[in-house]
PDB file of C-alpha atoms in Angstrom:
ATOM      1  CA  MET A 809     149.577  48.489  79.895  1.00  0.00           C
ATOM      2  CA  ALA A 810     152.322  50.120  81.465  1.00  0.00           C
ATOM      3  CA  SER A 811     152.770  52.696  78.371  1.00  0.00           C
ATOM      4  CA  SER A 812     149.210  53.295  78.279  1.00  0.00           C
ATOM      5  CA  ARG A 813     148.673  54.029  82.137  1.00  0.00           C
ATOM      6  CA  ASP A 814     152.084  56.983  81.799  1.00  0.00           C
ATOM      7  CA  ARG A 815     150.053  58.232  78.923  1.00  0.00           C
ATOM      8  CA  GLN A 816     146.943  58.889  80.804  1.00  0.00           C
ATOM      9  CA  ARG A 817     148.753  59.964  83.454  1.00  0.00           C
ATOM     10  CA  LYS A 818     150.873  62.847  81.029  1.00  0.00           C
ATOM     11  CA  LEU A 819     147.736  63.810  79.772  1.00  0.00           C
ATOM     12  CA  ALA A 820     145.901  64.438  82.682  1.00  0.00           C
ATOM     13  CA  ARG A 821     148.589  66.424  83.625  1.00  0.00           C
ATOM     14  CA  ALA A 822     149.254  68.879  80.714  1.00  0.00           C
ATOM     15  CA  LYS A 823     145.418  69.163  81.308  1.00  0.00           C
ATOM     16  CA  LEU A 824     146.086  70.175  84.876  1.00  0.00           C
ATOM     17  CA  ASP A 825     148.614  72.585  83.616  1.00  0.00           C
ATOM     18  CA  ARG A 826     147.101  74.200  81.038  1.00  0.00           C
ATOM     19  CA  GLN A 827     143.805  74.839  83.350  1.00  0.00           C
ATOM     20  CA  GLN A 828     146.438  76.700  86.336  1.00  0.00           C
ATOM     21  CA  ALA A 829     147.972  78.515  83.477  1.00  0.00           C
ATOM     22  CA  ARG A 830     144.534  79.535  82.405  1.00  0.00           C
ATOM     23  CA  ARG A 831     143.772  80.321  85.995  1.00  0.00           C
ATOM     24  CA  ALA A 832     146.750  82.363  87.013  1.00  0.00           C
ATOM     25  CA  ALA A 833     146.014  84.101  83.531  1.00  0.00           C
ATOM     26  CA  THR A 834     142.543  85.147  84.777  1.00  0.00           C
ATOM     27  CA  ALA A 835     143.717  85.882  88.034  1.00  0.00           C
ATOM     28  CA  LYS A 836     146.433  88.816  87.157  1.00  0.00           C
ATOM     29  CA  ARG A 837     144.041  90.138  84.482  1.00  0.00           C
ATOM     30  CA  ARG A 838     141.678  91.053  87.120  1.00  0.00           C
ATOM     31  CA  ARG A 839     144.781  92.341  89.591  1.00  0.00           C
ATOM     32  CA  GLN A 840     145.404  94.261  86.214  1.00  0.00           C
ATOM     33  CA  VAL A 841     142.166  95.503  86.233  1.00  0.00           C
ATOM     34  CA  GLN A 842     141.680  96.619  89.693  1.00  0.00           C
ATOM     35  CA  ALA A 843     144.654  97.869  89.782  1.00  0.00           C
ATOM     36  CA  GLY A 844     143.795 100.509  86.643  1.00  0.00           C
ATOM     37  CA  VAL A 845     140.253 101.317  87.782  1.00  0.00           C
ATOM     38  CA  GLY A 846     141.410 102.160  91.187  1.00  0.00           C
ATOM     39  CA  VAL A 847     144.052 104.483  89.825  1.00  0.00           C
ATOM     40  CA  ALA A 848     141.161 106.152  87.570  1.00  0.00           C
ATOM     41  CA  VAL A 849     139.138 106.796  91.114  1.00  0.00           C
ATOM     42  CA  VAL A 850     141.810 108.339  92.575  1.00  0.00           C
ATOM     43  CA  LEU A 851     142.441 110.527  89.826  1.00  0.00           C
ATOM     44  CA  ALA A 852     139.274 111.166  89.409  1.00  0.00           C
ATOM     45  CA  LEU A 853     139.081 112.113  92.692  1.00  0.00           C
ATOM     46  CA  ILE A 854     142.444 114.338  92.241  1.00  0.00           C
ATOM     47  CA  VAL A 855     140.335 116.071  89.428  1.00  0.00           C
ATOM     48  CA  ALA A 856     137.099 116.669  91.272  1.00  0.00           C
ATOM     49  CA  GLY A 857     139.142 118.112  94.294  1.00  0.00           C
ATOM     50  CA  SER A 858     140.864 120.333  92.187  1.00  0.00           C
ATOM     51  CA  ALA A 859     137.866 121.410  90.559  1.00  0.00           C
ATOM     52  CA  TRP A 860     136.277 122.015  93.728  1.00  0.00           C
ATOM     53  CA  ALA A 861     139.214 123.979  95.731  1.00  0.00           C
ATOM     54  CA  LEU A 862     138.219 126.324  92.103  1.00  0.00           C
ATOM     55  CA  GLY A 863     135.067 126.531  92.886  1.00  0.00           C
ATOM     56  CA  ALA A 864     133.473 124.599  89.977  1.00  0.00           C
ATOM     57  CA  PHE A 865     130.478 123.137  91.506  1.00  0.00           C
ATOM     58  CA  ASP A 866     129.474 126.177  93.854  1.00  0.00           C
ATOM     59  CA  SER A 867     125.597 126.352  93.009  1.00  0.00           C
ATOM     60  CA  ASP A 868     124.503 129.575  90.985  1.00  0.00           C
ATOM     61  CA  PRO A 869     123.314 131.988  93.290  1.00  0.00           C
ATOM     62  CA  THR A 870     120.322 132.095  91.491  1.00  0.00           C
ATOM     63  CA  ASP A 871     120.039 128.207  91.107  1.00  0.00           C
ATOM     64  CA  GLN A 872     120.466 128.025  95.391  1.00  0.00           C
ATOM     65  CA  THR A 873     117.382 130.789  95.638  1.00  0.00           C
ATOM     66  CA  ALA A 874     115.165 128.690  93.856  1.00  0.00           C
ATOM     67  CA  LEU A 875     115.853 125.773  95.567  1.00  0.00           C
ATOM     68  CA  ASP A 876     115.885 127.686  99.192  1.00  0.00           C
ATOM     69  CA  ASN A 877     111.942 128.484  97.944  1.00  0.00           C
ATOM     70  CA  GLU A 878     110.850 125.001  96.913  1.00  0.00           C
ATOM     71  CA  VAL A 879     108.567 123.733  98.824  1.00  0.00           C
ATOM     72  CA  CYS A 880     106.843 120.556  97.199  1.00  0.00           C
ATOM     73  CA  ALA A 881     108.803 117.740  95.264  1.00  0.00           C
ATOM     74  CA  TRP A 882     106.051 115.916  92.549  1.00  0.00           C
ATOM     75  CA  THR A 883     106.905 112.520  91.104  1.00  0.00           C
ATOM     76  CA  PRO A 884     106.464 111.814  87.561  1.00  0.00           C
ATOM     77  CA  GLN A 885     103.611 108.770  87.255  1.00  0.00           C
ATOM     78  CA  ASP A 886     103.759 106.357  84.213  1.00  0.00           C
ATOM     79  CA  GLY A 887     100.460 107.471  81.697  1.00  0.00           C
ATOM     80  CA  ASN A 888     101.231 104.484  79.260  1.00  0.00           C
ATOM     81  CA  ALA A 889     101.360 101.712  82.394  1.00  0.00           C
ATOM     82  CA  ASN A 890      98.272 103.554  83.356  1.00  0.00           C
ATOM     83  CA  THR A 891      95.813 105.068  80.727  1.00  0.00           C
ATOM     84  CA  SER A 892      93.600 106.447  83.935  1.00  0.00           C
ATOM     85  CA  LEU A 893      95.910 108.428  84.692  1.00  0.00           C
ATOM     86  CA  LYS A 894      95.604 112.035  82.725  1.00  0.00           C
ATOM     87  CA  ASP A 895      98.711 114.650  81.656  1.00  0.00           C
ATOM     88  CA  VAL A 896      98.082 118.274  82.849  1.00  0.00           C
ATOM     89  CA  GLY A 897     101.242 118.961  83.685  1.00  0.00           C
ATOM     90  CA  LEU A 898     103.351 119.945  87.129  1.00  0.00           C
ATOM     91  CA  PRO A 899     102.539 121.988  89.483  1.00  0.00           C
ATOM     92  CA  PRO A 900     104.988 124.834  90.803  1.00  0.00           C
ATOM     93  CA  THR A 901     107.529 123.626  93.277  1.00  0.00           C
ATOM     94  CA  ALA A 902     108.732 127.178  94.605  1.00  0.00           C
ATOM     95  CA  ASP A 903     107.473 130.341  96.361  1.00  0.00           C
ATOM     96  CA  LEU A 904     104.128 128.367  96.938  1.00  0.00           C
ATOM     97  CA  PRO A 905     101.586 129.999 100.726  1.00  0.00           C
ATOM     98  CA  THR A 906     102.265 127.953 103.760  1.00  0.00           C
ATOM     99  CA  GLU A 907     100.331 130.026 106.048  1.00  0.00           C
ATOM    100  CA  GLY A 908      96.534 130.248 106.240  1.00  0.00           C
ATOM    101  CA  THR A 909      94.092 128.293 104.247  1.00  0.00           C
ATOM    102  CA  ARG A 910      92.559 128.851 100.677  1.00  0.00           C
ATOM    103  CA  PRO A 911      88.672 127.875 100.147  1.00  0.00           C
ATOM    104  CA  MET A 912      87.643 124.979  98.186  1.00  0.00           C
ATOM    105  CA  THR A 913      83.954 125.188  97.111  1.00  0.00           C
ATOM    106  CA  ILE A 914      82.827 121.610  95.447  1.00  0.00           C
ATOM    107  CA  THR A 915      79.696 121.953  92.985  1.00  0.00           C
ATOM    108  CA  THR A 916      78.074 118.968  92.799  1.00  0.00           C
ATOM    109  CA  ASP A 917      74.983 117.707  91.817  1.00  0.00           C
ATOM    110  CA  GLN A 918      73.523 116.870  95.184  1.00  0.00           C
ATOM    111  CA  GLY A 919      74.464 120.547  96.418  1.00  0.00           C
ATOM    112  CA  THR A 920      77.251 122.682  97.192  1.00  0.00           C
ATOM    113  CA  ILE A 921      80.507 121.554  99.895  1.00  0.00           C
ATOM    114  CA  THR A 922      82.883 124.248 101.392  1.00  0.00           C
ATOM    115  CA  ALA A 923      86.314 123.409 102.779  1.00  0.00           C
ATOM    116  CA  ALA A 924      89.600 125.627 103.803  1.00  0.00           C
ATOM    117  CA  LEU A 925      92.482 123.773 102.901  1.00  0.00           C
ATOM    118  CA  ASP A 926      95.435 124.070 105.213  1.00  0.00           C
ATOM    119  CA  LEU A 927      98.272 125.720 104.143  1.00  0.00           C
ATOM    120  CA  ALA A 928     100.429 125.546 107.065  1.00  0.00           C
ATOM    121  CA  VAL A 929     100.161 121.401 106.990  1.00  0.00           C
ATOM    122  CA  ALA A 930      99.155 120.799 103.648  1.00  0.00           C
ATOM    123  CA  PRO A 931     100.734 123.326 101.339  1.00  0.00           C
ATOM    124  CA  CYS A 932     101.249 120.300  98.289  1.00  0.00           C
ATOM    125  CA  SER A 933      97.887 119.428  98.630  1.00  0.00           C
ATOM    126  CA  ALA A 934      96.643 122.574  98.453  1.00  0.00           C
ATOM    127  CA  ALA A 935      98.936 123.748  95.570  1.00  0.00           C
ATOM    128  CA  SER A 936      98.084 120.112  93.845  1.00  0.00           C
ATOM    129  CA  ILE A 937      94.231 120.241  94.246  1.00  0.00           C
ATOM    130  CA  ASP A 938      94.902 124.688  92.982  1.00  0.00           C
ATOM    131  CA  HIS A 939      96.778 123.360  90.165  1.00  0.00           C
ATOM    132  CA  LEU A 940      94.949 120.075  88.932  1.00  0.00           C
ATOM    133  CA  ALA A 941      90.690 123.075  89.382  1.00  0.00           C
ATOM    134  CA  GLY A 942      92.805 125.785  87.341  1.00  0.00           C
ATOM    135  CA  ARG A 943      92.657 123.294  84.508  1.00  0.00           C
ATOM    136  CA  SER A 944      89.386 121.733  85.132  1.00  0.00           C
ATOM    137  CA  PHE A 945      90.751 118.315  86.227  1.00  0.00           C
ATOM    138  CA  TYR A 946      88.059 117.182  88.420  1.00  0.00           C
ATOM    139  CA  ASP A 947      84.945 118.762  86.264  1.00  0.00           C
ATOM    140  CA  ASN A 948      81.838 116.727  85.749  1.00  0.00           C
ATOM    141  CA  THR A 949      83.547 113.406  86.915  1.00  0.00           C
ATOM    142  CA  THR A 950      82.135 111.570  89.739  1.00  0.00           C
ATOM    143  CA  CYS A 951      82.213 110.557  93.301  1.00  0.00           C
ATOM    144  CA  HIS A 952      83.004 106.822  93.086  1.00  0.00           C
ATOM    145  CA  GLU A 953      82.830 105.530  96.526  1.00  0.00           C
ATOM    146  CA  ILE A 954      80.811 106.131 100.114  1.00  0.00           C
ATOM    147  CA  THR A 955      83.705 104.283 101.577  1.00  0.00           C
ATOM    148  CA  GLU A 956      83.632 101.831 105.501  1.00  0.00           C
ATOM    149  CA  GLU A 957      85.309 104.532 107.423  1.00  0.00           C
ATOM    150  CA  GLY A 958      81.917 107.022 106.816  1.00  0.00           C
ATOM    151  CA  ALA A 959      83.779 109.111 103.641  1.00  0.00           C
ATOM    152  CA  LEU A 960      83.061 110.302 100.233  1.00  0.00           C
ATOM    153  CA  ARG A 961      85.832 110.027  97.403  1.00  0.00           C
ATOM    154  CA  CYS A 962      86.350 111.386  94.983  1.00  0.00           C
ATOM    155  CA  GLY A 963      88.289 112.964  92.313  1.00  0.00           C
ATOM    156  CA  ASP A 964      89.587 110.369  90.077  1.00  0.00           C
ATOM    157  CA  PRO A 965      88.033 111.449  86.640  1.00  0.00           C
ATOM    158  CA  SER A 966      88.520 107.505  85.579  1.00  0.00           C
ATOM    159  CA  GLY A 967      86.030 106.578  88.506  1.00  0.00           C
ATOM    160  CA  THR A 968      88.316 103.588  88.955  1.00  0.00           C
ATOM    161  CA  GLY A 969      90.006 104.219  92.600  1.00  0.00           C
ATOM    162  CA  ILE A 970      93.443 103.956  90.203  1.00  0.00           C
ATOM    163  CA  GLY A 971      93.089 107.627  88.105  1.00  0.00           C
ATOM    164  CA  GLY A 972      94.710 110.699  89.068  1.00  0.00           C
ATOM    165  CA  PRO A 973      97.241 113.230  87.211  1.00  0.00           C
ATOM    166  CA  THR A 974     101.001 112.044  85.860  1.00  0.00           C
ATOM    167  CA  TYR A 975     102.177 113.003  88.590  1.00  0.00           C
ATOM    168  CA  SER A 976     102.892 111.389  92.576  1.00  0.00           C
ATOM    169  CA  PHE A 977     103.648 113.500  96.050  1.00  0.00           C
ATOM    170  CA  TYR A 978     104.157 112.329  99.487  1.00  0.00           C
ATOM    171  CA  ASN A 979     101.952 112.637 102.669  1.00  0.00           C
ATOM    172  CA  GLU A 980     102.087 115.701 104.294  1.00  0.00           C
ATOM    173  CA  ASN A 981     100.033 115.983 107.363  1.00  0.00           C
ATOM    174  CA  VAL A 982      98.715 111.964 109.152  1.00  0.00           C
ATOM    175  CA  PRO A 983      97.902 112.220 112.541  1.00  0.00           C
ATOM    176  CA  THR A 984      99.607 110.785 115.609  1.00  0.00           C
ATOM    177  CA  GLY A 985     100.777 106.497 114.646  1.00  0.00           C
ATOM    178  CA  THR A 986     102.837 107.390 111.724  1.00  0.00           C
ATOM    179  CA  PRO A 987     106.276 108.041 111.147  1.00  0.00           C
ATOM    180  CA  GLU A 988     106.252 111.141 108.595  1.00  0.00           C
ATOM    181  CA  ALA A 989     107.920 114.175 110.123  1.00  0.00           C
ATOM    182  CA  SER A 990     104.645 116.331 109.493  1.00  0.00           C
ATOM    183  CA  ALA A 991     102.273 114.298 111.257  1.00  0.00           C
ATOM    184  CA  SER A 992     100.504 115.856 114.135  1.00  0.00           C
ATOM    185  CA  PRO A 993      98.398 113.774 117.207  1.00  0.00           C
ATOM    186  CA  ALA A 994      94.831 114.475 117.414  1.00  0.00           C
ATOM    187  CA  PRO A 995      93.177 116.504 120.266  1.00  0.00           C
ATOM    188  CA  GLU A 996      93.300 114.243 122.897  1.00  0.00           C
ATOM    189  CA  GLY A 997      89.160 112.339 122.891  1.00  0.00           C
ATOM    190  CA  GLU A 998      88.933 113.308 119.732  1.00  0.00           C
ATOM    191  CA  PRO A 999      88.586 110.341 116.526  1.00  0.00           C
ATOM    192  CA  ALA A1000      92.065 111.259 113.960  1.00  0.00           C
ATOM    193  CA  TYR A1001      89.742 111.952 111.151  1.00  0.00           C
ATOM    194  CA  PRO A1002      86.233 113.734 112.566  1.00  0.00           C
ATOM    195  CA  LYS A1003      83.409 114.166 110.596  1.00  0.00           C
ATOM    196  CA  GLY A1004      84.085 116.974 107.968  1.00  0.00           C
ATOM    197  CA  THR A1005      87.330 115.952 108.164  1.00  0.00           C
ATOM    198  CA  VAL A1006      89.189 116.707 104.689  1.00  0.00           C
ATOM    199  CA  ALA A1007      91.241 113.926 103.454  1.00  0.00           C
ATOM    200  CA  MET A1008      93.974 112.842 100.908  1.00  0.00           C
ATOM    201  CA  ILE A1009      93.955 109.389  99.667  1.00  0.00           C
ATOM    202  CA  GLY A1010      96.312 107.940  97.546  1.00  0.00           C
ATOM    203  CA  THR A1011      96.134 105.129  94.378  1.00  0.00           C
ATOM    204  CA  ALA A1012      99.247 103.528  97.260  1.00  0.00           C
ATOM    205  CA  PRO A1013      99.843 104.632 100.935  1.00  0.00           C
ATOM    206  CA  GLY A1014     101.796 107.868 100.138  1.00  0.00           C
ATOM    207  CA  ALA A1015     101.620 107.987  96.585  1.00  0.00           C
ATOM    208  CA  ASN A1016      98.651 110.661  96.389  1.00  0.00           C
ATOM    209  CA  GLY A1017      97.369 112.290  92.916  1.00  0.00           C
ATOM    210  CA  SER A1018      93.812 114.401  93.056  1.00  0.00           C
ATOM    211  CA  GLN A1019      91.566 111.694  94.858  1.00  0.00           C
ATOM    212  CA  PHE A1020      90.620 113.062  98.268  1.00  0.00           C
ATOM    213  CA  LEU A1021      88.384 112.161 101.238  1.00  0.00           C
ATOM    214  CA  LEU A1022      85.040 114.148 103.036  1.00  0.00           C
ATOM    215  CA  PHE A1023      84.659 112.605 105.981  1.00  0.00           C
ATOM    216  CA  PHE A1024      80.624 112.645 106.918  1.00  0.00           C
ATOM    217  CA  GLU A1025      81.218 110.396 109.899  1.00  0.00           C
ATOM    218  CA  ASP A1026      84.217 110.328 112.706  1.00  0.00           C
ATOM    219  CA  PHE A1027      86.696 107.587 112.117  1.00  0.00           C
ATOM    220  CA  ASP A1028      89.505 106.698 114.284  1.00  0.00           C
ATOM    221  CA  PRO A1029      91.680 103.813 113.396  1.00  0.00           C
ATOM    222  CA  GLU A1030      95.034 102.604 115.140  1.00  0.00           C
ATOM    223  CA  GLU A1031      97.251 103.293 112.000  1.00  0.00           C
ATOM    224  CA  PRO A1032      96.029 106.558 110.425  1.00  0.00           C
ATOM    225  CA  THR A1033      97.106 106.617 106.551  1.00  0.00           C
ATOM    226  CA  TYR A1034      94.769 109.488 105.304  1.00  0.00           C
ATOM    227  CA  PRO A1035      96.256 112.633 105.194  1.00  0.00           C
ATOM    228  CA  VAL A1036      94.440 115.262 106.513  1.00  0.00           C
ATOM    229  CA  ILE A1037      94.474 118.594 104.469  1.00  0.00           C
ATOM    230  CA  GLY A1038      91.388 120.796 105.744  1.00  0.00           C
ATOM    231  CA  ARG A1039      88.016 120.841 107.150  1.00  0.00           C
ATOM    232  CA  ILE A1040      84.735 121.549 105.436  1.00  0.00           C
ATOM    233  CA  THR A1041      83.426 124.731 106.388  1.00  0.00           C
ATOM    234  CA  ASP A1042      79.526 124.561 104.316  1.00  0.00           C
ATOM    235  CA  GLY A1043      77.517 121.865 103.183  1.00  0.00           C
ATOM    236  CA  LEU A1044      77.860 118.415 105.284  1.00  0.00           C
ATOM    237  CA  ASP A1045      74.456 118.100 105.486  1.00  0.00           C
ATOM    238  CA  VAL A1046      75.628 117.906 101.794  1.00  0.00           C
ATOM    239  CA  VAL A1047      77.781 114.860 102.376  1.00  0.00           C
ATOM    240  CA  GLU A1048      75.683 113.245 104.705  1.00  0.00           C
ATOM    241  CA  LYS A1049      73.143 113.182 102.487  1.00  0.00           C
ATOM    242  CA  ILE A1050      75.381 111.909 100.123  1.00  0.00           C
ATOM    243  CA  GLY A1051      76.606 109.487 102.802  1.00  0.00           C
ATOM    244  CA  ASP A1052      72.834 107.914 103.275  1.00  0.00           C
ATOM    245  CA  LEU A1053      72.585 106.383  99.789  1.00  0.00           C
ATOM    246  CA  PRO A1054      72.218 102.693  99.163  1.00  0.00           C
ATOM    247  CA  THR A1055      75.609 101.302  97.174  1.00  0.00           C
ATOM    248  CA  VAL A1056      75.878  98.704  94.307  1.00  0.00           C
ATOM    249  CA  GLU A1057      79.033  96.725  93.533  1.00  0.00           C
ATOM    250  CA  ASP A1058      82.185  98.826  91.573  1.00  0.00           C
ATOM    251  CA  ALA A1059      83.927  97.070  88.962  1.00  0.00           C
ATOM    252  CA  VAL A1060      85.871  94.820  91.472  1.00  0.00           C
ATOM    253  CA  GLY A1061      82.464  93.510  93.627  1.00  0.00           C
ATOM    254  CA  ASN A1062      82.728  96.330  96.389  1.00  0.00           C
ATOM    255  CA  LYS A1063      79.389  97.774  96.950  1.00  0.00           C
ATOM    256  CA  VAL A1064      81.418 101.434  97.729  1.00  0.00           C
ATOM    257  CA  LYS A1065      79.145 102.947  94.209  1.00  0.00           C
ATOM    258  CA  PRO A1066      76.627 104.871  95.569  1.00  0.00           C
ATOM    259  CA  GLU A1067      73.274 103.624  93.296  1.00  0.00           C
ATOM    260  CA  THR A1068      72.954 107.032  92.450  1.00  0.00           C
ATOM    261  CA  ASP A1069      75.756 109.117  90.364  1.00  0.00           C
ATOM    262  CA  VAL A1070      77.388 111.648  92.730  1.00  0.00           C
ATOM    263  CA  THR A1071      78.792 114.323  90.494  1.00  0.00           C
ATOM    264  CA  ILE A1072      81.300 116.970  90.232  1.00  0.00           C
ATOM    265  CA  GLN A1073      79.932 119.695  88.413  1.00  0.00           C
ATOM    266  CA  THR A1074      82.248 122.525  89.224  1.00  0.00           C
ATOM    267  CA  LEU A1075      85.912 122.397  91.629  1.00  0.00           C
ATOM    268  CA  THR A1076      87.266 125.442  92.391  1.00  0.00           C
ATOM    269  CA  VAL A1077      90.150 126.870  95.018  1.00  0.00           C
ATOM    270  CA  GLY A1078      89.918 130.485  95.921  1.00  0.00           C
ATOM    271  CA  GLN A1079      92.681 132.283  97.069  1.00  0.00           C
ATOM    272  CA  PRO A1080      94.674 132.678 100.393  1.00  0.00           C
ATOM    273  CA  GLY A1081      92.849 134.591 103.202  1.00  0.00           C
ATOM    274  CA  GLN A1082      89.439 134.244 101.632  1.00  0.00           C
ATOM    275  CA  ASP A1083      86.662 132.518 103.668  1.00  0.00           C
ATOM    276  CA  THR A1084      89.569 131.076 106.077  1.00  0.00           C
ATOM    277  CA  ALA A1085      87.783 130.170 109.427  1.00  0.00           C
ATOM    278  CA  PRO A1086      87.261 126.477 109.463  1.00  0.00           C
ATOM    279  CA  ALA A1087      83.710 124.920 111.373  1.00  0.00           C
ATOM    280  CA  SER A1088      83.212 123.532 113.785  1.00  0.00           C
ATOM    281  CA  PRO A1089      82.715 119.010 113.418  1.00  0.00           C
ATOM    282  CA  ASP A1090      79.067 119.991 113.311  1.00  0.00           C
ATOM    283  CA  ALA A1091      78.871 122.703 110.575  1.00  0.00           C
ATOM    284  CA  GLY A1092      76.377 121.388 107.970  1.00  0.00           C
TER     285      GLY A1092
END
């Protein structure tokens, strides 16, 4: 029996020795790899430093000018993942107007609505709408929702609430209560979204595309989320009339769809400086 126990002890000792040897070899290889990576990083830094000193990373003056003139950034969206998106290319990013207003004319089967898009606070929203309008993106589409907030929601060719172009862009001019640098407070005593306001609405907060809101009632939430992009200058009475339409359930069961289809026949955007004077909130 003593001989058997000795043999078991020897086998166990040999197994332990082999395990320790494997651990030691593994640790050695790890140290070697780490040392190699460290040397590679140092060499890369030396090469990069030399290249920088020689001007290899200096921007081409033309490229730098283009970067300096960039106003907007567009984030691509996957049209395969969301088949409600429509690919009409990307708007320009640079040399966009950032002063004054641009007129937007929405001709619907219920009447015509005009608005002034504010280029100073929402240049990218204006650039996006202009780009889409120039490609007939909005033509013959429906305003698919009369919201509980007192606004008409338009701009989704699919009528689903998740449609738009194959790009999105950030919030520009959300009223007080949001972290955006461009957020601007509403005048004292005035709601964040007085009737007549034109605002963007994203398929997700901060992911704006083509959809917009036309407010026919004052709306003053504690935490505003919609970027204000302009004001209705004529045809507020048309929006108010649409707001009085009865609603039925939409595809997901929300009673927000106008019982009578509200169709945008055409939507056009004019040049900066045309009919730029915003109307008062009660303009019709």
